[in-house]
mmCIF file of C-alpha atoms (C1' of nucleotides) in Angstrom:
data_model
loop_
_atom_site.group_PDB
_atom_site.id
_atom_site.type_symbol
_atom_site.label_atom_id
_atom_site.label_comp_id
_atom_site.label_asym_id
_atom_site.label_seq_id
_atom_site.Cartn_x
_atom_site.Cartn_y
_atom_site.Cartn_z
ATOM 1 C CA UNK A 1 14.629 -18.693 -21.565
ATOM 2 C CA UNK A 2 11.868 -20.655 -23.164
ATOM 3 C CA UNK A 3 13.735 -23.644 -24.470
ATOM 4 C CA UNK A 4 11.455 -26.069 -22.800
ATOM 5 C CA UNK A 5 12.473 -29.010 -24.859
ATOM 6 C CA UNK A 6 15.163 -30.721 -22.918
ATOM 7 C CA UNK A 7 17.148 -32.024 -25.799
ATOM 8 C CA UNK A 8 20.300 -33.628 -24.560
ATOM 9 C CA UNK A 9 22.361 -30.858 -26.089
ATOM 10 C CA UNK A 10 26.054 -31.192 -26.571
ATOM 11 C CA UNK A 11 27.634 -30.391 -23.261
ATOM 12 C CA UNK A 12 31.148 -29.305 -22.656
ATOM 13 C CA UNK A 13 32.817 -30.035 -19.406
ATOM 14 C CA UNK A 14 34.708 -26.897 -18.563
ATOM 15 C CA UNK A 15 36.866 -26.014 -15.602
ATOM 16 C CA UNK A 16 34.512 -23.260 -14.567
ATOM 17 C CA UNK A 17 31.381 -25.357 -14.626
ATOM 18 C CA UNK A 18 33.135 -28.104 -12.758
ATOM 19 C CA UNK A 19 34.349 -25.702 -10.125
ATOM 20 C CA UNK A 20 30.891 -24.199 -9.652
ATOM 21 C CA UNK A 21 29.381 -27.630 -9.304
ATOM 22 C CA UNK A 22 31.961 -28.774 -6.791
ATOM 23 C CA UNK A 23 31.393 -25.692 -4.652
ATOM 24 C CA UNK A 24 27.670 -26.319 -4.749
ATOM 25 C CA UNK A 25 28.226 -29.919 -3.718
ATOM 26 C CA UNK A 26 30.089 -28.793 -0.619
ATOM 27 C CA UNK A 27 27.413 -26.337 0.413
ATOM 28 C CA UNK A 28 24.885 -27.519 2.910
ATOM 29 C CA UNK A 29 22.599 -24.525 2.475
ATOM 30 C CA UNK A 30 21.279 -23.012 -0.710
ATOM 31 C CA UNK A 31 23.373 -20.082 -1.921
ATOM 32 C CA UNK A 32 22.871 -17.125 -4.238
ATOM 33 C CA UNK A 33 24.568 -16.528 -7.576
ATOM 34 C CA UNK A 34 26.495 -13.655 -6.072
ATOM 35 C CA UNK A 35 27.709 -15.714 -3.146
ATOM 36 C CA UNK A 36 28.725 -18.543 -5.445
ATOM 37 C CA UNK A 37 30.548 -16.127 -7.691
ATOM 38 C CA UNK A 38 32.514 -14.710 -4.758
ATOM 39 C CA UNK A 39 33.700 -18.142 -3.766
ATOM 40 C CA UNK A 40 34.475 -19.404 -7.263
ATOM 41 C CA UNK A 41 36.141 -16.212 -8.375
ATOM 42 C CA UNK A 42 38.842 -16.537 -5.723
ATOM 43 C CA UNK A 43 39.871 -19.890 -7.126
ATOM 44 C CA UNK A 44 39.281 -19.326 -10.814
ATOM 45 C CA UNK A 45 38.423 -15.818 -11.992
ATOM 46 C CA UNK A 46 35.185 -15.695 -13.934
ATOM 47 C CA UNK A 47 32.397 -13.314 -14.793
ATOM 48 C CA UNK A 48 29.141 -13.273 -12.870
ATOM 49 C CA UNK A 49 27.247 -13.917 -16.091
ATOM 50 C CA UNK A 50 29.087 -17.203 -16.424
ATOM 51 C CA UNK A 51 27.779 -18.105 -13.000
ATOM 52 C CA UNK A 52 24.230 -17.176 -13.935
ATOM 53 C CA UNK A 53 24.449 -19.080 -17.198
ATOM 54 C CA UNK A 54 25.873 -22.150 -15.531
ATOM 55 C CA UNK A 55 23.232 -22.043 -12.829
ATOM 56 C CA UNK A 56 20.475 -21.797 -15.417
ATOM 57 C CA UNK A 57 22.019 -24.665 -17.320
ATOM 58 C CA UNK A 58 22.274 -26.925 -14.292
ATOM 59 C CA UNK A 59 18.798 -26.034 -13.136
ATOM 60 C CA UNK A 60 17.388 -26.885 -16.542
ATOM 61 C CA UNK A 61 19.104 -30.247 -16.390
ATOM 62 C CA UNK A 62 17.571 -30.903 -12.996
ATOM 63 C CA UNK A 63 20.952 -30.974 -11.262
ATOM 64 C CA UNK A 64 20.128 -27.931 -9.160
ATOM 65 C CA UNK A 65 17.014 -26.621 -7.527
ATOM 66 C CA UNK A 66 16.317 -22.916 -7.655
ATOM 67 C CA UNK A 67 14.194 -21.177 -5.084
ATOM 68 C CA UNK A 68 13.422 -17.526 -4.696
ATOM 69 C CA UNK A 69 13.458 -16.419 -1.088
ATOM 70 C CA UNK A 70 11.710 -13.516 0.637
ATOM 71 C CA UNK A 71 14.688 -11.267 -0.009
ATOM 72 C CA UNK A 72 13.957 -11.519 -3.732
ATOM 73 C CA UNK A 73 17.123 -13.409 -4.564
ATOM 74 C CA UNK A 74 17.365 -16.843 -6.149
ATOM 75 C CA UNK A 75 18.991 -19.557 -4.038
ATOM 76 C CA UNK A 76 20.467 -22.652 -5.611
ATOM 77 C CA UNK A 77 21.344 -26.036 -4.187
ATOM 78 C CA UNK A 78 22.122 -29.504 -5.418
ATOM 79 C CA UNK A 79 18.880 -31.338 -6.133
ATOM 80 C CA UNK A 80 18.769 -34.273 -3.801
ATOM 81 C CA UNK A 81 16.264 -35.842 -1.520
ATOM 82 C CA UNK A 82 17.989 -34.592 1.600
ATOM 83 C CA UNK A 83 17.319 -30.988 0.712
ATOM 84 C CA UNK A 84 17.039 -28.274 3.317
ATOM 85 C CA UNK A 85 14.383 -25.736 4.090
ATOM 86 C CA UNK A 86 14.821 -22.598 6.136
ATOM 87 C CA UNK A 87 13.090 -20.540 8.770
ATOM 88 C CA UNK A 88 13.568 -16.844 8.281
ATOM 89 C CA UNK A 89 13.276 -14.082 10.883
ATOM 90 C CA UNK A 90 11.351 -11.168 9.423
ATOM 91 C CA UNK A 91 13.153 -8.741 11.741
ATOM 92 C CA UNK A 92 16.858 -9.583 11.681
ATOM 93 C CA UNK A 93 16.710 -11.739 8.512
ATOM 94 C CA UNK A 94 18.535 -14.591 10.200
ATOM 95 C CA UNK A 95 17.965 -17.921 8.477
ATOM 96 C CA UNK A 96 18.056 -21.181 10.319
ATOM 97 C CA UNK A 97 17.672 -24.642 8.791
ATOM 98 C CA UNK A 98 14.560 -26.722 9.363
ATOM 99 C CA UNK A 99 15.281 -30.243 10.564
ATOM 100 C CA UNK A 100 13.384 -32.388 8.104
ATOM 101 C CA UNK A 101 11.175 -32.009 5.096
ATOM 102 C CA UNK A 102 7.705 -33.428 5.607
ATOM 103 C CA UNK A 103 6.506 -33.200 2.047
ATOM 104 C CA UNK A 104 7.714 -36.317 0.324
ATOM 105 C CA UNK A 105 4.546 -38.280 1.109
ATOM 106 C CA UNK A 106 2.373 -35.356 0.202
ATOM 107 C CA UNK A 107 4.038 -35.078 -3.180
ATOM 108 C CA UNK A 108 2.995 -38.596 -3.983
ATOM 109 C CA UNK A 109 -0.668 -38.071 -3.211
ATOM 110 C CA UNK A 110 -0.555 -34.726 -5.004
ATOM 111 C CA UNK A 111 0.806 -36.468 -8.066
ATOM 112 C CA UNK A 112 -2.012 -38.974 -7.985
ATOM 113 C CA UNK A 113 -4.645 -36.290 -7.607
ATOM 114 C CA UNK A 114 -3.408 -33.983 -10.332
ATOM 115 C CA UNK A 115 -1.595 -36.161 -12.833
ATOM 116 C CA UNK A 116 1.426 -33.915 -12.539
ATOM 117 C CA UNK A 117 4.876 -35.401 -12.398
ATOM 118 C CA UNK A 118 6.155 -33.606 -9.296
ATOM 119 C CA UNK A 119 9.713 -32.420 -9.624
ATOM 120 C CA UNK A 120 10.147 -30.556 -6.372
ATOM 121 C CA UNK A 121 8.942 -27.826 -4.127
ATOM 122 C CA UNK A 122 9.814 -24.563 -2.458
ATOM 123 C CA UNK A 123 9.168 -24.256 1.220
ATOM 124 C CA UNK A 124 10.163 -21.486 3.551
ATOM 125 C CA UNK A 125 8.907 -20.575 6.963
ATOM 126 C CA UNK A 126 8.989 -17.097 8.369
ATOM 127 C CA UNK A 127 8.590 -15.786 11.849
ATOM 128 C CA UNK A 128 10.268 -13.856 14.625
ATOM 129 C CA UNK A 129 13.367 -15.245 16.290
ATOM 130 C CA UNK A 130 13.552 -15.317 20.092
ATOM 131 C CA UNK A 131 16.024 -12.460 20.370
ATOM 132 C CA UNK A 132 14.055 -10.144 18.087
ATOM 133 C CA UNK A 133 10.884 -11.029 19.956
ATOM 134 C CA UNK A 134 12.601 -10.017 23.166
ATOM 135 C CA UNK A 135 13.850 -6.716 21.756
ATOM 136 C CA UNK A 136 10.448 -5.957 20.338
ATOM 137 C CA UNK A 137 8.592 -6.458 23.602
ATOM 138 C CA UNK A 138 11.120 -4.394 25.572
ATOM 139 C CA UNK A 139 10.541 -1.432 23.259
ATOM 140 C CA UNK A 140 6.868 -1.146 23.977
ATOM 141 C CA UNK B 1 12.541 -0.899 4.153
ATOM 142 C CA UNK B 2 14.108 -1.555 7.482
ATOM 143 C CA UNK B 3 11.499 -0.127 9.839
ATOM 144 C CA UNK B 4 11.282 -3.225 11.884
ATOM 145 C CA UNK B 5 9.583 -1.619 14.803
ATOM 146 C CA UNK B 6 5.910 -2.130 14.272
ATOM 147 C CA UNK B 7 4.689 0.985 15.980
ATOM 148 C CA UNK B 8 0.990 1.404 15.464
ATOM 149 C CA UNK B 9 1.630 4.394 13.240
ATOM 150 C CA UNK B 10 -1.093 6.825 12.415
ATOM 151 C CA UNK B 11 -3.041 5.337 9.571
ATOM 152 C CA UNK B 12 -5.236 7.110 7.143
ATOM 153 C CA UNK B 13 -8.093 5.314 5.508
ATOM 154 C CA UNK B 14 -8.016 6.405 1.918
ATOM 155 C CA UNK B 15 -10.195 5.484 -1.024
ATOM 156 C CA UNK B 16 -7.286 3.919 -2.835
ATOM 157 C CA UNK B 17 -6.161 1.738 0.014
ATOM 158 C CA UNK B 18 -9.720 0.625 0.631
ATOM 159 C CA UNK B 19 -10.193 -0.255 -2.997
ATOM 160 C CA UNK B 20 -6.984 -2.253 -3.116
ATOM 161 C CA UNK B 21 -7.946 -4.154 -0.026
ATOM 162 C CA UNK B 22 -11.414 -4.917 -1.281
ATOM 163 C CA UNK B 23 -10.037 -6.268 -4.548
ATOM 164 C CA UNK B 24 -7.619 -8.461 -2.619
ATOM 165 C CA UNK B 25 -10.462 -9.757 -0.485
ATOM 166 C CA UNK B 26 -12.336 -10.910 -3.566
ATOM 167 C CA UNK B 27 -9.334 -12.717 -5.013
ATOM 168 C CA UNK B 28 -9.075 -16.381 -4.327
ATOM 169 C CA UNK B 29 -5.551 -16.687 -5.666
ATOM 170 C CA UNK B 30 -2.548 -14.587 -4.812
ATOM 171 C CA UNK B 31 -1.958 -11.789 -7.333
ATOM 172 C CA UNK B 32 0.942 -9.570 -8.362
ATOM 173 C CA UNK B 33 1.270 -5.835 -7.835
ATOM 174 C CA UNK B 34 0.947 -5.287 -11.563
ATOM 175 C CA UNK B 35 -2.190 -7.379 -11.812
ATOM 176 C CA UNK B 36 -3.714 -5.607 -8.834
ATOM 177 C CA UNK B 37 -2.833 -2.248 -10.346
ATOM 178 C CA UNK B 38 -4.552 -3.153 -13.608
ATOM 179 C CA UNK B 39 -7.748 -4.012 -11.818
ATOM 180 C CA UNK B 40 -7.735 -1.083 -9.416
ATOM 181 C CA UNK B 41 -6.729 1.446 -12.028
ATOM 182 C CA UNK B 42 -9.880 0.826 -14.051
ATOM 183 C CA UNK B 43 -12.013 1.786 -11.105
ATOM 184 C CA UNK B 44 -9.903 4.503 -9.552
ATOM 185 C CA UNK B 45 -6.843 5.721 -11.449
ATOM 186 C CA UNK B 46 -3.687 5.443 -9.389
ATOM 187 C CA UNK B 47 0.027 5.071 -9.808
ATOM 188 C CA UNK B 48 1.726 1.709 -9.566
ATOM 189 C CA UNK B 49 3.930 3.032 -6.810
ATOM 190 C CA UNK B 50 0.852 3.625 -4.706
ATOM 191 C CA UNK B 51 0.027 -0.026 -5.186
ATOM 192 C CA UNK B 52 3.503 -1.100 -4.144
ATOM 193 C CA UNK B 53 3.465 1.162 -1.139
ATOM 194 C CA UNK B 54 0.058 -0.012 -0.046
ATOM 195 C CA UNK B 55 1.039 -3.628 -0.460
ATOM 196 C CA UNK B 56 4.167 -3.094 1.615
ATOM 197 C CA UNK B 57 2.121 -1.333 4.231
ATOM 198 C CA UNK B 58 -0.498 -4.077 4.472
ATOM 199 C CA UNK B 59 2.133 -6.775 4.497
ATOM 200 C CA UNK B 60 3.933 -5.074 7.347
ATOM 201 C CA UNK B 61 0.710 -4.944 9.295
ATOM 202 C CA UNK B 62 0.223 -8.661 8.757
ATOM 203 C CA UNK B 63 -2.932 -8.125 6.712
ATOM 204 C CA UNK B 64 -1.382 -9.593 3.588
ATOM 205 C CA UNK B 65 1.050 -12.387 2.920
ATOM 206 C CA UNK B 66 3.721 -11.865 0.312
ATOM 207 C CA UNK B 67 5.319 -14.756 -1.515
ATOM 208 C CA UNK B 68 7.804 -14.708 -4.315
ATOM 209 C CA UNK B 69 7.117 -17.297 -6.965
ATOM 210 C CA UNK B 70 9.388 -18.987 -9.461
ATOM 211 C CA UNK B 71 8.759 -16.272 -12.014
ATOM 212 C CA UNK B 72 10.523 -13.822 -9.706
ATOM 213 C CA UNK B 73 7.418 -11.791 -9.002
ATOM 214 C CA UNK B 74 5.847 -11.143 -5.615
ATOM 215 C CA UNK B 75 2.325 -12.481 -5.109
ATOM 216 C CA UNK B 76 0.059 -11.077 -2.437
ATOM 217 C CA UNK B 77 -3.029 -12.453 -0.786
ATOM 218 C CA UNK B 78 -5.120 -11.786 2.296
ATOM 219 C CA UNK B 79 -3.495 -13.470 5.273
ATOM 220 C CA UNK B 80 -5.902 -16.063 6.528
ATOM 221 C CA UNK B 81 -5.702 -19.611 7.634
ATOM 222 C CA UNK B 82 -7.395 -20.923 4.530
ATOM 223 C CA UNK B 83 -4.520 -19.838 2.360
ATOM 224 C CA UNK B 84 -3.756 -21.485 -0.913
ATOM 225 C CA UNK B 85 -0.648 -23.073 -2.350
ATOM 226 C CA UNK B 86 0.026 -23.796 -5.983
ATOM 227 C CA UNK B 87 1.500 -26.427 -8.223
ATOM 228 C CA UNK B 88 3.406 -24.964 -11.141
ATOM 229 C CA UNK B 89 4.203 -26.624 -14.480
ATOM 230 C CA UNK B 90 7.801 -25.901 -15.414
ATOM 231 C CA UNK B 91 6.961 -26.237 -19.101
ATOM 232 C CA UNK B 92 3.774 -24.307 -19.767
ATOM 233 C CA UNK B 93 3.810 -22.331 -16.503
ATOM 234 C CA UNK B 94 0.245 -23.270 -15.696
ATOM 235 C CA UNK B 95 -0.556 -22.911 -11.994
ATOM 236 C CA UNK B 96 -3.129 -25.057 -10.282
ATOM 237 C CA UNK B 97 -4.218 -24.791 -6.645
ATOM 238 C CA UNK B 98 -3.254 -27.422 -4.104
ATOM 239 C CA UNK B 99 -6.191 -28.732 -2.103
ATOM 240 C CA UNK B 100 -5.084 -28.328 1.476
ATOM 241 C CA UNK B 101 -2.114 -27.069 3.400
ATOM 242 C CA UNK B 102 -0.511 -29.704 5.567
ATOM 243 C CA UNK B 103 1.830 -27.455 7.483
ATOM 244 C CA UNK B 104 -0.153 -26.090 10.378
ATOM 245 C CA UNK B 105 0.810 -28.906 12.715
ATOM 246 C CA UNK B 106 4.404 -28.767 11.589
ATOM 247 C CA UNK B 107 4.548 -25.064 12.390
ATOM 248 C CA UNK B 108 3.676 -25.773 15.968
ATOM 249 C CA UNK B 109 6.421 -28.311 16.499
ATOM 250 C CA UNK B 110 8.859 -26.092 14.637
ATOM 251 C CA UNK B 111 7.995 -23.267 16.980
ATOM 252 C CA UNK B 112 8.679 -25.459 19.984
ATOM 253 C CA UNK B 113 11.998 -26.647 18.592
ATOM 254 C CA UNK B 114 13.363 -23.261 17.582
ATOM 255 C CA UNK B 115 11.742 -20.726 19.868
ATOM 256 C CA UNK B 116 10.595 -18.773 16.814
ATOM 257 C CA UNK B 117 7.151 -17.290 16.705
ATOM 258 C CA UNK B 118 6.043 -18.662 13.332
ATOM 259 C CA UNK B 119 4.143 -16.176 11.232
ATOM 260 C CA UNK B 120 3.664 -18.110 8.041
ATOM 261 C CA UNK B 121 5.247 -19.995 5.215
ATOM 262 C CA UNK B 122 5.784 -20.104 1.503
ATOM 263 C CA UNK B 123 5.100 -23.359 -0.267
ATOM 264 C CA UNK B 124 5.054 -24.066 -3.959
ATOM 265 C CA UNK B 125 5.253 -27.302 -5.822
ATOM 266 C CA UNK B 126 6.628 -27.647 -9.299
ATOM 267 C CA UNK B 127 6.382 -30.377 -11.843
ATOM 268 C CA UNK B 128 5.225 -31.267 -15.308
ATOM 269 C CA UNK B 129 1.544 -31.203 -16.122
ATOM 270 C CA UNK B 130 -0.011 -34.152 -17.949
ATOM 271 C CA UNK B 131 -0.383 -32.403 -21.286
ATOM 272 C CA UNK B 132 3.210 -31.156 -21.321
ATOM 273 C CA UNK B 133 4.418 -34.587 -20.310
ATOM 274 C CA UNK B 134 2.552 -36.022 -23.286
ATOM 275 C CA UNK B 135 3.959 -33.470 -25.719
ATOM 276 C CA UNK B 136 7.426 -34.043 -24.391
ATOM 277 C CA UNK B 137 7.371 -37.807 -24.827
ATOM 278 C CA UNK B 138 5.907 -37.562 -28.334
ATOM 279 C CA UNK B 139 8.825 -35.408 -29.434
ATOM 280 C CA UNK B 140 11.438 -37.994 -28.636
ATOM 281 C "C1'" DT C 1 -2.851 22.668 10.369
ATOM 282 C "C1'" DT C 2 -0.117 18.753 9.979
ATOM 283 C "C1'" DA C 3 1.351 14.330 9.282
ATOM 284 C "C1'" DC C 4 0.672 10.860 6.143
ATOM 285 C "C1'" DA C 5 -0.614 9.500 1.169
ATOM 286 C "C1'" DT C 6 0.224 9.964 -3.673
ATOM 287 C "C1'" DG C 7 2.212 11.000 -8.459
ATOM 288 C "C1'" DC C 8 6.044 11.228 -11.129
ATOM 289 C "C1'" DA C 9 10.473 10.295 -12.526
ATOM 290 C "C1'" DA C 10 14.730 8.535 -11.429
ATOM 291 C "C1'" DA C 11 17.307 5.089 -9.092
ATOM 292 C "C1'" DT C 12 18.101 0.133 -7.479
ATOM 293 C "C1'" DA C 13 19.035 -4.594 -7.575
ATOM 294 C "C1'" DC C 14 19.111 -8.866 -9.525
ATOM 295 C "C1'" DT C 15 19.214 -11.168 -13.722
ATOM 296 C "C1'" DT C 16 19.397 -11.734 -18.780
ATOM 297 C "C1'" DT C 17 21.162 -10.984 -23.373
ATOM 298 C "C1'" DG C 18 23.866 -9.599 -27.787
ATOM 299 C "C1'" DC C 19 28.003 -9.922 -29.723
ATOM 300 C "C1'" DA C 20 32.867 -10.821 -30.226
ATOM 301 C "C1'" DT C 21 36.308 -13.978 -28.747
ATOM 302 C "C1'" DA C 22 38.087 -18.245 -26.551
ATOM 303 C "C1'" DT C 23 38.013 -23.073 -25.888
ATOM 304 C "C1'" DA C 24 36.611 -28.159 -25.579
ATOM 305 C "C1'" DA C 25 35.712 -32.049 -28.480
ATOM 306 C "C1'" DT D 1 37.116 -27.289 -37.385
ATOM 307 C "C1'" DT D 2 32.951 -26.229 -35.178
ATOM 308 C "C1'" DA D 3 29.648 -25.810 -31.812
ATOM 309 C "C1'" DT D 4 29.419 -24.307 -27.300
ATOM 310 C "C1'" DA D 5 31.332 -21.429 -23.351
ATOM 311 C "C1'" DT D 6 32.792 -17.038 -21.700
ATOM 312 C "C1'" DG D 7 33.710 -11.893 -20.952
ATOM 313 C "C1'" DC D 8 32.029 -7.535 -21.256
ATOM 314 C "C1'" DA D 9 28.803 -4.107 -21.515
ATOM 315 C "C1'" DA D 10 24.243 -2.939 -22.183
ATOM 316 C "C1'" DA D 11 19.456 -3.968 -21.558
ATOM 317 C "C1'" DG D 12 15.479 -5.810 -18.982
ATOM 318 C "C1'" DT D 13 12.215 -6.197 -15.255
ATOM 319 C "C1'" DA D 14 10.208 -5.824 -10.835
ATOM 320 C "C1'" DT D 15 10.517 -2.865 -7.146
ATOM 321 C "C1'" DT D 16 11.924 1.178 -4.324
ATOM 322 C "C1'" DT D 17 12.773 5.981 -3.310
ATOM 323 C "C1'" DG D 18 13.232 11.316 -3.271
ATOM 324 C "C1'" DC D 19 10.740 15.143 -3.614
ATOM 325 C "C1'" DA D 20 6.905 18.109 -4.440
ATOM 326 C "C1'" DT D 21 2.055 18.218 -3.914
ATOM 327 C "C1'" DG D 22 -2.507 16.494 -2.326
ATOM 328 C "C1'" DT D 23 -5.581 15.035 1.293
ATOM 329 C "C1'" DA D 24 -7.629 12.893 5.619
ATOM 330 C "C1'" DA D 25 -8.124 13.840 10.407
#
DNA sequence: TTACATGCAAATACTTTGCATATAA
DNA sequence: TTATATGCAAAGTATTTGCATGTAA
């Protein structure tokens, strides 16, 4: 999709879009299209392509942030300043949330340096969780 | 690939792997498998699957870092402490490097808080570059 | 000799798209 | 009525994998 011009296109408020948005608002962690579809589909049956199209639409409008994680899947969450980053175990693929985001100040200085209007960022840590570290050392 | 046990497997040093690694060492920015293949293939013809397999191998060994960018592609670079992050324009998709990485200290406190052994992180900023911002406002 | 590396083609997995139909405004 | 949303199936794209063959140690 290369429609970079954000014309305020005519927008219909549909039941499906509203449902998707309300599920996303409840979520504290970013979720995948597939995961969102599973949840929404139970309440109001819809096709996965509707989910993808809605997610693209909301992301384009700046309502959602989209991040691609190490597993190669896109994760979406409501765009707010209290967003959440994760720490990912490269062994068991557990994800745990990171307490706070330290980048707000940095974004400001980055904006001054580069002239960019900063819209957001993607941040993910990876490492080895305590239990995997234990298993690993006991195998040697 | 779920071979989580990092046994120090027998490793062969082949011309192709050496070439790939030496190209990666010269690169200052992270590059994609396809891009790496293009460069390597001119010097020593090889299949793209060899590139993917080598990249997976090096990443598993901790020699490379692998990050998935907003375009959905994996970018690889030599794992060192002077790594580079980027700022990405959501309109023209230009990528510019970010001067320094502010996360080393944070990784330490995160490690203390969670018990994880932190191996690395993915960080990408996105925004609108000055020239796209100009074009955008002149269209309204 | 033997285990690992590679080429090739086919398979995967997530995501996007074309087209006909349905629906909000 | 009319432009936009949706379902369905097919296509797209980056990546992975099975298997036969090649090659370093």
